[in-house]
Coordinates of C-alpha atoms in Angstrom, one line a residue:
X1 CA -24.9 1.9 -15.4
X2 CA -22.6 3.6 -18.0
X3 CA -20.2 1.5 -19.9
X4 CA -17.0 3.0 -22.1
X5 CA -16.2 -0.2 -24.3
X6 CA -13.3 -1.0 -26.6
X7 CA -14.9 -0.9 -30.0
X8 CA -12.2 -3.1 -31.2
X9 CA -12.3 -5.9 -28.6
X10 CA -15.4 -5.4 -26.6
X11 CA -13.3 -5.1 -23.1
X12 CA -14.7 -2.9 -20.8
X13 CA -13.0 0.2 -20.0
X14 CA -14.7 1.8 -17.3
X15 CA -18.0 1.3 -15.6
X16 CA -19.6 4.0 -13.8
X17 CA -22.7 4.6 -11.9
X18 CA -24.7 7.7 -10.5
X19 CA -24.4 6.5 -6.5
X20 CA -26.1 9.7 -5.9
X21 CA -29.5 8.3 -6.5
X22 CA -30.6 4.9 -4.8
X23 CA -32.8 3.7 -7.8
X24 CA -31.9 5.4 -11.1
X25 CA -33.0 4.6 -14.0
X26 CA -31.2 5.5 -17.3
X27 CA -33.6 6.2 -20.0
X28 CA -31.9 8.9 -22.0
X29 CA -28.6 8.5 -24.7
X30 CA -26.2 9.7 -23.0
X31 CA -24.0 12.5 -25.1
X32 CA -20.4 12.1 -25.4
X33 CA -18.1 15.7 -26.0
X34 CA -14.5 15.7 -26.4
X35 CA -13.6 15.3 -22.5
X36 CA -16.9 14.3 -20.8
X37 CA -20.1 11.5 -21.0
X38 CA -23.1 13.2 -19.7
X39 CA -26.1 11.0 -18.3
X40 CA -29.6 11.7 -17.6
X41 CA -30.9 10.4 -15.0
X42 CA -34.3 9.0 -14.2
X43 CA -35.7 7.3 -11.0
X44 CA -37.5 3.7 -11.1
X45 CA -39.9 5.0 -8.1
X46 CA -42.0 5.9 -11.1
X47 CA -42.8 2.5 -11.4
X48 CA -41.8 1.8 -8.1
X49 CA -45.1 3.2 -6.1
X50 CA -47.2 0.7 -7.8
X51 CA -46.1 -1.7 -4.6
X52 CA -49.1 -0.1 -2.1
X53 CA -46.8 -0.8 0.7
X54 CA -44.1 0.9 -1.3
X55 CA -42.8 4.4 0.9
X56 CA -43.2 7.0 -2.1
X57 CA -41.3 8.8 -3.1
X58 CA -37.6 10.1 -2.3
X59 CA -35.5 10.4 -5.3
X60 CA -34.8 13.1 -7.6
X61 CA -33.9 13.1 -11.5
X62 CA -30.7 14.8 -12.2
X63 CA -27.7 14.9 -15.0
X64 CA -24.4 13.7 -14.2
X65 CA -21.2 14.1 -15.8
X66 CA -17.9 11.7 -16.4
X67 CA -14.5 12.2 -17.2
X68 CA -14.3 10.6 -20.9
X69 CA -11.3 8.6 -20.1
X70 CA -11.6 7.2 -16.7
X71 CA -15.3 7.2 -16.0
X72 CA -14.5 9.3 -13.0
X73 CA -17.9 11.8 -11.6
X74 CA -17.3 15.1 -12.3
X75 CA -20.3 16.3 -11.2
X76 CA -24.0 15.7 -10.7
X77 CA -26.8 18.0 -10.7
X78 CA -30.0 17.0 -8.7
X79 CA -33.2 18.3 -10.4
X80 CA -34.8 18.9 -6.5
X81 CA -32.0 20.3 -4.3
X82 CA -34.3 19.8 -1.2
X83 CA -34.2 16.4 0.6
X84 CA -37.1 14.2 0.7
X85 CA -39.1 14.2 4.1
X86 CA -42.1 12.2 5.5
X87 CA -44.9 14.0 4.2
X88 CA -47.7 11.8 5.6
X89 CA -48.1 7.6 5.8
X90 CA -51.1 5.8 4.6
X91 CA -52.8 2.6 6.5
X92 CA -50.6 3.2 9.1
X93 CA -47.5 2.4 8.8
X94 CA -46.4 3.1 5.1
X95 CA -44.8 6.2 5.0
X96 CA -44.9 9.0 2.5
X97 CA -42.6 11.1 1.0
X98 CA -41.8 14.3 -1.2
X99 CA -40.7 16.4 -2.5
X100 CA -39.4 13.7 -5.4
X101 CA -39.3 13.3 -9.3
X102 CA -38.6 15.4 -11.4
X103 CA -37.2 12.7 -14.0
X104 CA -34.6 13.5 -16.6
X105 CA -35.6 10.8 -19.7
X106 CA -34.4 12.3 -22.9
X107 CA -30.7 13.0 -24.0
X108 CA -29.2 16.6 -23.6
X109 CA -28.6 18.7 -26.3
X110 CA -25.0 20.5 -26.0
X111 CA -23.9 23.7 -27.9
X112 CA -20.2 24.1 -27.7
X113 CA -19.6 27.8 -28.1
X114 CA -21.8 28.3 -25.1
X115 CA -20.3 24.9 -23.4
X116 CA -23.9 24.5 -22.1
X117 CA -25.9 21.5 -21.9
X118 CA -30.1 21.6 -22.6
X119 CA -32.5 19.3 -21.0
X120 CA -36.0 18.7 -19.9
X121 CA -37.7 17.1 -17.2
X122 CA -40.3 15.1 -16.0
X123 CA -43.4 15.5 -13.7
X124 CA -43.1 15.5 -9.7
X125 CA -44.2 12.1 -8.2
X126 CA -45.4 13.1 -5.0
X127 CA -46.7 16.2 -3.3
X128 CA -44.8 19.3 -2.7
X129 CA -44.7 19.8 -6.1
X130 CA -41.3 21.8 -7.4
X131 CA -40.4 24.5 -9.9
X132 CA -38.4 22.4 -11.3
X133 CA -40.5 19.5 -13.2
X134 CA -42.1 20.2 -16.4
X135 CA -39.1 22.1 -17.4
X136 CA -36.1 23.0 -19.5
X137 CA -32.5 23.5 -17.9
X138 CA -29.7 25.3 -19.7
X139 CA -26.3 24.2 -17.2
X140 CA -22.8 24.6 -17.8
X141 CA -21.3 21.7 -19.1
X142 CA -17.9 21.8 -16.8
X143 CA -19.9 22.8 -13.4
X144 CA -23.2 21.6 -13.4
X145 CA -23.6 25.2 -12.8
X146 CA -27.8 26.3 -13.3
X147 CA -27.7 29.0 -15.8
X148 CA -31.1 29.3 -16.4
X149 CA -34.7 27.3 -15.8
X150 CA -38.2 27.4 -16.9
X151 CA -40.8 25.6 -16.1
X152 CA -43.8 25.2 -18.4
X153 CA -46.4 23.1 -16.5
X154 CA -46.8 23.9 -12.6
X155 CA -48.4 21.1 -10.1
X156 CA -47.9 18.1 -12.1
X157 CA -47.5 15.3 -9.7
X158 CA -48.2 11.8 -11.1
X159 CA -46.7 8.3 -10.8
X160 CA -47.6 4.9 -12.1
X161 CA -50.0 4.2 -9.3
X162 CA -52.5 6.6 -10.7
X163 CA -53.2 4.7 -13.6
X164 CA -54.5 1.6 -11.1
X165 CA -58.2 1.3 -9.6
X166 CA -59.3 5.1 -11.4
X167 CA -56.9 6.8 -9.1
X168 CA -57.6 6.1 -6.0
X169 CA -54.3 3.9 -5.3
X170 CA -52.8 5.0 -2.0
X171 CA -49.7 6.1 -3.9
X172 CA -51.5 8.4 -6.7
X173 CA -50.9 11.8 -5.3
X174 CA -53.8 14.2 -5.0
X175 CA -54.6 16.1 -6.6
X176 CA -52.9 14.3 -9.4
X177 CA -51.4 15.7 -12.2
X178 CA -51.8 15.4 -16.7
X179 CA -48.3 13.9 -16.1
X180 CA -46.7 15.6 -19.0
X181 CA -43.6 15.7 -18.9
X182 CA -40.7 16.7 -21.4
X183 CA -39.7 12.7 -22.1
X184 CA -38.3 14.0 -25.8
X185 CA -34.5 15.3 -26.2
X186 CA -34.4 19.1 -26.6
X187 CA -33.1 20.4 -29.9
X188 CA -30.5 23.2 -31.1
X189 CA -32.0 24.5 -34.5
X190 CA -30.7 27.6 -36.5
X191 CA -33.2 28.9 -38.5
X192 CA -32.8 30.5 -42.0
X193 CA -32.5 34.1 -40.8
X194 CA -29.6 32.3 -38.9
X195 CA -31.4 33.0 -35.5
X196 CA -30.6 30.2 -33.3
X197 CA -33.4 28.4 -31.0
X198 CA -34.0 25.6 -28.6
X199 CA -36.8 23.3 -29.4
X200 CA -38.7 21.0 -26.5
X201 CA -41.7 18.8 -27.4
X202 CA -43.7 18.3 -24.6
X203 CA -46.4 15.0 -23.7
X204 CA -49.1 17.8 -23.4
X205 CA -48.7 18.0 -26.9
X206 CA -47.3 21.7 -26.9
X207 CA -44.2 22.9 -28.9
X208 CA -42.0 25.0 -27.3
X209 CA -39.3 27.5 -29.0
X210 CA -36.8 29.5 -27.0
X211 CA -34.1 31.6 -26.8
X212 CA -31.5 29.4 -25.4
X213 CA -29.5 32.3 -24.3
X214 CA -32.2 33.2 -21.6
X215 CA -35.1 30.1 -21.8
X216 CA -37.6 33.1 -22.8
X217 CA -40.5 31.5 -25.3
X218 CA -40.6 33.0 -28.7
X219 CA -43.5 30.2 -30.0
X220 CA -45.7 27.9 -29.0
X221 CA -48.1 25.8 -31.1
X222 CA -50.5 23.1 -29.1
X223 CA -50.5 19.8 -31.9
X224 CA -52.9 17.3 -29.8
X225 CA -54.5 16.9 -26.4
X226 CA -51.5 15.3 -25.0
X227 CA -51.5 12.8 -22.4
X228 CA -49.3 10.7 -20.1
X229 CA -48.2 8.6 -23.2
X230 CA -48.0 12.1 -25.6
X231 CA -48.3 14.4 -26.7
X232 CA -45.0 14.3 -28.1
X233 CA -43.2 11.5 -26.3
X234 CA -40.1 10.5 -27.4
X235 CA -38.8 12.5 -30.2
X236 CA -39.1 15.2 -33.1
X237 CA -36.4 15.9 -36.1
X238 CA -35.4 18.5 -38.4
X239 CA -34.7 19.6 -41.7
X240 CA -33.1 22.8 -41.1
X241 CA -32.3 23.2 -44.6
X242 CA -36.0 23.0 -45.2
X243 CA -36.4 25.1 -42.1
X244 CA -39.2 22.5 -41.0
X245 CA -39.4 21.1 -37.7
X246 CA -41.3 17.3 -37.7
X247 CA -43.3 16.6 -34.5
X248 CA -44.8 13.1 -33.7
X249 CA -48.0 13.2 -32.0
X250 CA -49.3 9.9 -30.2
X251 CA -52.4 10.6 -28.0
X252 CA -53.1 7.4 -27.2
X253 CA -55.2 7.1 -24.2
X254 CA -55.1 5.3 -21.2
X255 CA -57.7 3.3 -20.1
X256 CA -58.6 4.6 -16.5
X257 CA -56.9 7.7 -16.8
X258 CA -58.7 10.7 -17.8
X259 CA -57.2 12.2 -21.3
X260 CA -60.3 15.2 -22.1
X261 CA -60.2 16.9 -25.6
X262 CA -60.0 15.4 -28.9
X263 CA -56.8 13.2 -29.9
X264 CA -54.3 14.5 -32.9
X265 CA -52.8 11.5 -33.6
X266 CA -50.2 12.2 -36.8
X267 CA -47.0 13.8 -38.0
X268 CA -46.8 17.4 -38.0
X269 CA -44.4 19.6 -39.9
X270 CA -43.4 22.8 -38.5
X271 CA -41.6 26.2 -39.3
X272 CA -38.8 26.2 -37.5
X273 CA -39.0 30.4 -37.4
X274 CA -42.5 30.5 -36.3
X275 CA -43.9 27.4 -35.4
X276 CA -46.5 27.7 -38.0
X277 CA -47.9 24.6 -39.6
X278 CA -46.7 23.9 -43.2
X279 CA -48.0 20.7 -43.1
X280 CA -49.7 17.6 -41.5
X281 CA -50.3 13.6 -42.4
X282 CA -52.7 11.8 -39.9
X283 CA -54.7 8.2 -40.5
X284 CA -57.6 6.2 -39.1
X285 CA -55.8 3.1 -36.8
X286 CA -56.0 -0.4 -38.3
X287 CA -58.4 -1.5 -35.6
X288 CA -60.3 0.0 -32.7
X289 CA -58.3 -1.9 -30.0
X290 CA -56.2 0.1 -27.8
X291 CA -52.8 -2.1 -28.5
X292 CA -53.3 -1.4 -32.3
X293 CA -54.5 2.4 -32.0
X294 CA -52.7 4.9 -34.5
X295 CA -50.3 7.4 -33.3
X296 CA -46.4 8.2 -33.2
X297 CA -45.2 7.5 -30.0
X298 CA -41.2 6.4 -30.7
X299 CA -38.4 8.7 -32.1
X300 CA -38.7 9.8 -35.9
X301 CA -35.6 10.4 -38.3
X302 CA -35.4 13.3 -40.8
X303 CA -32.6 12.8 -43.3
X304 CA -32.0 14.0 -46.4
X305 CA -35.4 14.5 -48.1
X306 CA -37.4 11.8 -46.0
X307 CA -38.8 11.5 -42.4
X308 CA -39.1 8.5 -41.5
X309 CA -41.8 7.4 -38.9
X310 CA -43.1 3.8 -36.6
X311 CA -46.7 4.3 -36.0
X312 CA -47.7 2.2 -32.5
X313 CA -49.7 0.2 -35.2
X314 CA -47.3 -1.4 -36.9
X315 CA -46.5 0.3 -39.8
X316 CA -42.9 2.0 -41.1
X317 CA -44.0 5.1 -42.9
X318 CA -41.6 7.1 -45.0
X319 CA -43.1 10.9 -46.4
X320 CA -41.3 13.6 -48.2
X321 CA -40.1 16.1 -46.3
X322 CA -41.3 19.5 -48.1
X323 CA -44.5 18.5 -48.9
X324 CA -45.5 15.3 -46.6
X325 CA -46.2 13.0 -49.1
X326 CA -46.2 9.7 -47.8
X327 CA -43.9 7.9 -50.3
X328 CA -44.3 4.2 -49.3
X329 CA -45.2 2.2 -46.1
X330 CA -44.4 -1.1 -44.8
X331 CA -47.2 -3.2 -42.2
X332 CA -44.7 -4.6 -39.6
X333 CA -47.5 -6.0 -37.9

């Protein structure tokens, strides 16, 4: 759940819980404003239909929203608004679901002139597949109110089960999608013409820059071949100083799945007005086992003149941020 804690005694204040949703799971920071928490929302059903005799799936991601003080709901937005209906059963007796998923596992971005929140979502986990995963949401922050949607990857429909026996557990829906979601906060970035844009990084590996007035895409630039661990999995920085946008890259593989095309492992800087490449650092992995494999896969930092990266290696890399030099690393391993 969600906890507001004295920071000078450690008392709980209030505790809250999105009741909406039978098995959430809360991946993303949530973001605190002056009067509200918001929460995203994910669903353990990912996970979940590993259990063959597990019903998948019926639950939806979503953002909710709580009074700062109290911890009382104000609101909470379902990414599916349809409710879940048997869809099939397999061996008999275990019933299937959809339409579900959908997951919301980054934080929300928030731009307070607009009082609109930003966020992305995850892949469907069973068939009918929605408009709704794969996307980016602009909502108003007192309502919950949709202002606008797009969806980037159509058809996606994917859930742990599919990575068990080559696919052909009972709970993998076919046809199964990449699974590439938007797992990575959106960004608010002003460029330096002053134009402002929002920024999602997607696990197929694709950049995305729009106008947050209307979602419309004014760049994209493909870094890797993506995959269901990234692409670009948990999160990029800035430097909008700089006007450079830093985008991990992890495509690592997963052994079973299928992940076609060449991986791009590496740290990739970007212009924050174009998306074109100013410049890129990338390494051979320590060892050719799959738990030592190179690739950014955790949430970098940008500050000051540094970006600082965690390869899934071991090593704590920090590199220059105008030119990508890497100034000095540290083997964690």
């Amino acid at each position: 759940g969600l906890y507001a804690v004295d920071a000078v005694n450690g008392e709980i204040i209030w505790h809250a819980v999105v009741a909406d949703e039978p098995v959430p799971w809360y991946s993303g920071t949530p973001l605190v404003t002056k009067d509200a928490v918001f929460l995203p929302v994910a669903s353990q059903e990912v996970g979940l239909a590993m259990n063959p005799f597990y019903g998948c799936c019926t639950t939806s991601g979503g953002m909710a929203a709580f009074d700062i003080a109290t911890g009382k709901k104000l609101w909470y937005l379902p990414t599916i608004e349809a409710a879940a209906h048997v869809t099939g059963s397999h061996w008999g007796f275990v019933q299937e679901h959809g339409p579900s998923g959908a997951a919301v596992w980054g934080a929300p971005s928030y731009d307070a002139e607009r009082d609109w929140l930003f966020f992305g979502t995850g892949q469907n986990f069973t068939h009918p597949a929605t408009d709704t995963s794969d996307s980016i949401f602009a909502v108003e922050a007192k309502t919950g109110k949709v202002v606008w949607r797009r969806q980037f990857r159509k058809d996606d429909v994917y859930t742990a089960a599919c990575n068990i026996k080559a696919l052909n557990h009972p709970n993998c829906a076919e046809p199964t999608g990449p699974d590439v979601d938007f797992g990575a906060p959106t960004m608010l970035l002003h460029t330096k013409s002053h134009r402002q844009l929002l920024v999602g990084g997607q696990k197929s590996a694709d950049v995305h820059a729009m106008d947050p007035d209307t979602g419309t895409p004014v760049w994209t630039q493909k870094l890797g071949r993506g995959g269901i661990i990234g692409g670009v999995h948990w999160g990029m920085a800035a430097n909008e100083a700089l006007g450079l946008l830093y985008v991990p890259i992890s495509d690592k593989e997963v052994k079973g799945f299928p992940a076609p095309g060449t991986p791009r492992p590496g740290l990739y800087a970007l212009d924050v007005e174009t998306g074109a490449q100013r410049w890129s650092y990338t390494r051979e992995s320590r060892c050719a086992d799959e738990e030592c494999v190179y690739g950014l896969s955790s949430a970098i930092i940008a500050a000051n003149d540094v970006v600082v990266t965690g390869s899934i290696d071991g090593f704590l890399e920090v590199f220059a941020a105008g030119t990508g030099e890497r100034l000095w690393s540290y083997d964690a391993w």
